[in-house]
Short mmCIF file of C-alpha atoms and ligand atoms in Angstrom, two decimals:
data_model
loop_
_atom_site.label_atom_id
_atom_site.label_comp_id
_atom_site.label_asym_id
_atom_site.label_seq_id
_atom_site.Cartn_x
_atom_site.Cartn_y
_atom_site.Cartn_z
CA MET J 1 34.77 -110.32 83.98
CA ASN J 2 32.51 -109.62 80.96
CA ILE J 3 34.64 -111.36 77.95
CA LYS J 4 34.35 -109.21 74.76
CA VAL J 5 35.41 -110.97 71.31
CA SER J 6 37.38 -108.75 68.56
CA ALA J 7 37.04 -110.87 65.17
CA SER J 8 40.47 -110.36 63.25
CA ILE J 9 39.47 -110.03 59.47
CA LEU J 10 43.07 -110.87 59.12
CA SER J 11 42.14 -114.71 58.46
CA ALA J 12 38.70 -113.81 56.99
CA ASP J 13 38.10 -114.86 53.11
CA PHE J 14 39.16 -112.03 51.73
CA ALA J 15 37.44 -112.44 48.52
CA PHE J 16 34.07 -112.49 50.76
CA LEU J 17 34.99 -109.70 53.15
CA GLY J 18 31.36 -108.19 53.50
CA ASP J 19 29.78 -111.96 54.24
CA GLU J 20 32.94 -112.60 56.72
CA LEU J 21 31.69 -109.31 58.15
CA LYS J 22 28.11 -110.64 58.58
CA ARG J 23 29.55 -113.89 59.73
CA ALA J 24 31.13 -112.18 62.54
CA GLU J 25 28.59 -110.41 63.27
CA ASP J 26 25.78 -112.94 63.61
CA SER J 27 27.80 -115.19 65.27
CA GLY J 28 28.13 -112.45 68.26
CA CYS J 29 31.60 -111.13 68.00
CA ASP J 30 31.53 -107.34 69.51
CA MET J 31 34.47 -105.71 67.58
CA ILE J 32 35.94 -106.13 64.24
CA HIS J 33 39.97 -106.09 64.73
CA PHE J 34 41.39 -104.52 61.97
CA ASP J 35 45.50 -105.07 61.34
CA VAL J 36 47.01 -102.37 59.61
CA MET J 37 51.14 -103.52 58.49
CA ASP J 38 53.38 -101.32 56.14
CA GLY J 39 56.09 -103.79 55.76
CA HIS J 40 58.64 -101.58 57.98
CA PHE J 41 57.21 -101.96 61.61
CA VAL J 42 56.40 -105.35 60.72
CA PRO J 43 57.57 -107.56 58.11
CA ASN J 44 54.50 -107.73 56.42
CA ILE J 45 52.09 -105.59 54.70
CA SER J 46 47.62 -106.13 54.95
CA TYR J 47 45.79 -103.39 54.17
CA GLY J 48 44.99 -99.78 54.85
CA VAL J 49 42.06 -96.90 54.77
CA PRO J 50 40.77 -97.89 51.10
CA VAL J 51 39.20 -101.14 52.57
CA LEU J 52 38.18 -100.03 55.56
CA LYS J 53 36.35 -97.13 54.07
CA SER J 54 34.63 -99.88 51.78
CA ILE J 55 33.71 -102.77 54.58
CA ARG J 56 32.48 -100.06 57.38
CA SER J 57 29.17 -100.13 56.07
CA ARG J 58 29.06 -103.54 56.24
CA SER J 59 28.64 -103.98 59.82
CA ARG J 60 27.29 -102.30 63.08
CA LEU J 61 29.68 -103.35 65.25
CA PRO J 62 32.53 -101.11 66.34
CA PHE J 63 35.82 -101.40 64.25
CA ASP J 64 39.18 -101.46 66.46
CA VAL J 65 41.95 -100.82 64.28
CA HIS J 66 45.31 -101.79 65.23
CA LEU J 67 48.46 -99.55 63.71
CA MET J 68 50.99 -101.91 63.27
CA ILE J 69 52.90 -99.33 61.42
CA THR J 70 55.95 -96.80 62.06
CA ASP J 71 54.16 -93.55 62.22
CA PRO J 72 50.84 -93.61 63.03
CA LEU J 73 50.61 -89.69 63.94
CA LYS J 74 50.43 -89.28 60.04
CA TYR J 75 47.40 -91.42 59.35
CA ILE J 76 44.88 -91.07 62.21
CA ASP J 77 43.11 -88.67 60.32
CA ALA J 78 42.65 -90.85 57.55
CA PHE J 79 41.54 -93.89 59.63
CA THR J 80 39.30 -92.12 61.66
CA ASP J 81 37.36 -90.81 58.64
CA ALA J 82 37.28 -94.38 57.06
CA GLY J 83 35.40 -95.22 60.37
CA ALA J 84 37.56 -96.54 62.96
CA ASP J 85 36.13 -96.37 66.66
CA HIS J 86 39.33 -97.02 68.64
CA ILE J 87 42.86 -96.59 67.12
CA THR J 88 45.38 -98.30 69.10
CA PHE J 89 49.55 -97.63 68.23
CA HIS J 90 52.38 -99.62 69.67
CA GLU J 91 54.33 -98.28 72.11
CA GLU J 92 57.84 -99.18 70.30
CA ILE J 93 57.39 -96.66 67.86
CA CYS J 94 59.59 -93.38 68.05
CA GLY J 95 58.10 -90.20 68.94
CA ASP J 96 55.64 -88.97 71.61
CA LYS J 97 53.08 -91.33 72.62
CA ASN J 98 50.96 -88.43 74.10
CA GLU J 99 51.27 -86.43 71.08
CA VAL J 100 49.66 -89.62 69.09
CA ILE J 101 46.75 -90.03 72.09
CA ASP J 102 46.25 -86.56 71.78
CA LYS J 103 45.53 -86.93 68.10
CA ILE J 104 43.30 -89.99 68.22
CA LEU J 105 40.96 -87.95 71.43
CA SER J 106 40.74 -85.01 69.38
CA ARG J 107 39.22 -86.90 66.53
CA GLY J 108 36.32 -88.30 69.28
CA ILE J 109 37.48 -91.85 68.99
CA THR J 110 39.36 -93.59 71.81
CA ALA J 111 42.85 -95.07 71.97
CA GLY J 112 45.09 -97.90 72.77
CA ILE J 113 48.66 -98.41 73.13
CA SER J 114 50.31 -102.16 72.09
CA VAL J 115 53.33 -103.89 73.30
CA LYS J 116 55.34 -106.66 71.61
CA PRO J 117 56.06 -109.76 73.62
CA ASP J 118 59.50 -108.38 74.70
CA THR J 119 58.26 -104.86 75.77
CA PRO J 120 57.95 -104.08 79.60
CA ILE J 121 54.67 -103.66 80.42
CA GLU J 122 55.29 -100.45 82.68
CA ARG J 123 56.19 -98.71 79.72
CA VAL J 124 52.39 -98.25 79.23
CA TYR J 125 51.53 -97.21 83.05
CA PRO J 126 52.28 -93.29 82.55
CA TYR J 127 49.53 -93.39 79.49
CA LEU J 128 47.19 -95.54 81.04
CA ASP J 129 44.39 -93.12 82.72
CA ARG J 130 43.98 -91.85 78.86
CA LEU J 131 43.55 -95.09 77.43
CA PHE J 132 40.49 -96.95 76.33
CA MET J 133 42.54 -100.11 75.77
CA VAL J 134 46.33 -101.82 76.50
CA LEU J 135 46.82 -104.35 73.37
CA VAL J 136 49.39 -107.01 75.13
CA MET J 137 50.32 -108.71 71.87
CA THR J 138 50.56 -112.61 72.83
CA VAL J 139 52.84 -113.47 69.29
CA GLU J 140 55.22 -111.15 67.49
CA PRO J 141 52.89 -109.02 65.42
CA GLY J 142 53.24 -109.19 61.86
CA PHE J 143 51.25 -112.75 60.86
CA GLY J 144 47.89 -114.66 62.31
CA GLY J 145 48.11 -118.06 62.92
CA GLN J 146 51.25 -118.21 65.03
CA GLY J 147 51.62 -120.06 68.70
CA PHE J 148 50.53 -117.79 71.82
CA ILE J 149 53.62 -116.71 73.92
CA PRO J 150 52.76 -118.20 77.19
CA LYS J 151 55.27 -115.67 79.28
CA THR J 152 53.13 -113.15 78.30
CA LEU J 153 50.35 -114.13 81.12
CA ASP J 154 52.82 -112.38 83.67
CA LYS J 155 52.53 -109.23 81.82
CA ILE J 156 48.54 -109.14 81.48
CA SER J 157 48.31 -109.82 85.60
CA ALA J 158 50.85 -107.35 86.40
CA LEU J 159 48.77 -104.72 84.33
CA ARG J 160 45.65 -105.81 85.61
CA ALA J 161 46.96 -105.24 89.27
CA GLU J 162 48.12 -101.92 88.00
CA ILE J 163 44.71 -100.74 86.24
CA ILE J 164 42.86 -102.14 89.72
CA ARG J 165 45.36 -100.35 92.04
CA ARG J 166 44.47 -96.98 90.36
CA GLY J 167 40.97 -97.25 90.37
CA LEU J 168 40.64 -97.49 86.37
CA ASP J 169 38.37 -99.46 83.79
CA THR J 170 41.11 -99.55 81.43
CA HIS J 171 40.52 -102.53 79.04
CA ILE J 172 43.02 -105.56 78.50
CA GLU J 173 43.18 -106.75 75.00
CA VAL J 174 45.13 -109.53 73.93
CA ASP J 175 46.28 -110.47 70.25
CA GLY J 176 47.86 -113.63 69.12
CA GLY J 177 47.43 -117.44 69.00
CA ILE J 178 43.83 -116.98 71.01
CA GLY J 179 41.58 -119.64 70.88
CA PHE J 180 39.71 -122.51 72.78
CA ASN J 181 42.87 -123.33 75.29
CA THR J 182 44.52 -120.13 75.26
CA ALA J 183 41.19 -117.96 75.85
CA PRO J 184 40.52 -119.14 79.73
CA LYS J 185 44.26 -118.44 80.93
CA VAL J 186 44.52 -115.01 79.55
CA ALA J 187 40.79 -114.41 80.89
CA ARG J 188 42.07 -115.92 84.34
CA ALA J 189 45.03 -113.60 84.34
CA GLY J 190 43.21 -110.29 83.85
CA ALA J 191 42.62 -109.83 80.09
CA ASP J 192 38.66 -108.86 79.27
CA LEU J 193 38.89 -107.96 75.06
CA LEU J 194 39.99 -111.12 73.18
CA VAL J 195 41.19 -110.80 69.49
CA SER J 196 40.99 -113.57 67.33
CA GLY J 197 41.77 -114.35 63.91
CA SER J 198 42.38 -117.88 62.85
CA PHE J 199 40.37 -119.56 65.51
CA LEU J 200 37.48 -118.00 64.60
CA PHE J 201 37.76 -117.66 60.85
CA LYS J 202 38.60 -121.23 60.30
CA SER J 203 35.84 -123.13 62.39
CA GLU J 204 32.88 -124.07 60.99
CA ASP J 205 30.68 -122.71 64.09
CA MET J 206 31.55 -119.64 64.75
CA SER J 207 28.95 -118.67 67.28
CA ALA J 208 30.35 -122.09 68.95
CA SER J 209 33.67 -120.31 68.83
CA VAL J 210 32.76 -117.20 70.37
CA ASN J 211 31.07 -118.54 73.07
CA ALA J 212 34.16 -120.92 73.36
CA LEU J 213 36.45 -117.84 74.08
CA ARG J 214 34.24 -116.13 76.17
CA ARG J 215 34.41 -119.22 79.20
CA GLU J 216 36.78 -118.71 81.65
CA GLU J 217 37.12 -122.05 83.07
C1 LIG F 301 48.93 -110.47 64.11
C2 LIG F 301 47.66 -109.65 64.38
C3 LIG F 301 46.55 -110.52 64.62
C4 LIG F 301 46.51 -111.69 64.17
C5 LIG F 301 45.92 -112.47 65.04
O1 LIG F 301 50.14 -109.47 63.76
O2 LIG F 301 47.91 -108.55 65.30
O3 LIG F 301 45.23 -109.57 65.23
O4 LIG F 301 45.37 -111.54 63.22
O5 LIG F 301 45.51 -113.96 64.42
P1 LIG F 301 45.56 -115.32 64.96
O6 LIG F 301 44.46 -114.83 66.23
O7 LIG F 301 44.88 -116.36 64.10
O8 LIG F 301 46.98 -115.43 66.01
ZN1 LIG F 302 45.81 -107.31 65.79
#
């Protein structure tokens, strides 16, 4: 499988965000992963629309926006206007998921749904044919630098089997604790889009780290 890497700038040095984006692009990352936390859906606050808007022109890579917020519907327009290329929201929100997908697709960008580690993967099956990606959280959302939760591997395999069974080309993105040791495991289980934050941004040689994430053995 062709493994793509999305660099989570949550672990970047925010004092030099423009340079960090360039480092990710020069190192061969395929996307920039932009984590939005509202202090309500998750117990942390990160950054939002104005930050995305101001860094958008600093990278040619697509922006993969991960909304860890209670009411995504309200903010789709603002994030799209700011330059989001993909928007992923959580299955665990209240409200009509198809309405959120409709809104994202109406803006001409692609949609994803994310599941927390304890959420059954079957919950995304009704939406699969409308999604560019399913984001399987491999840690509890809210913070970078946590340890990978192994039981999420079974969800990735089950989801890959369902995607194949239905003849779809939906991507499986994984997020949390992805590094040198865990990348081959998630890739073998069927993930093809690997988010990585601390492993990439804390490394001395980011190109080598990106290559390490792409190896499947
Ligand atoms: C966590 C975020 C992740 C986070 C991953 O809630 O969704 O994108 O930045 O960080 P690492 O790769 O350090 O686990
Ligand atoms: Zn994320």
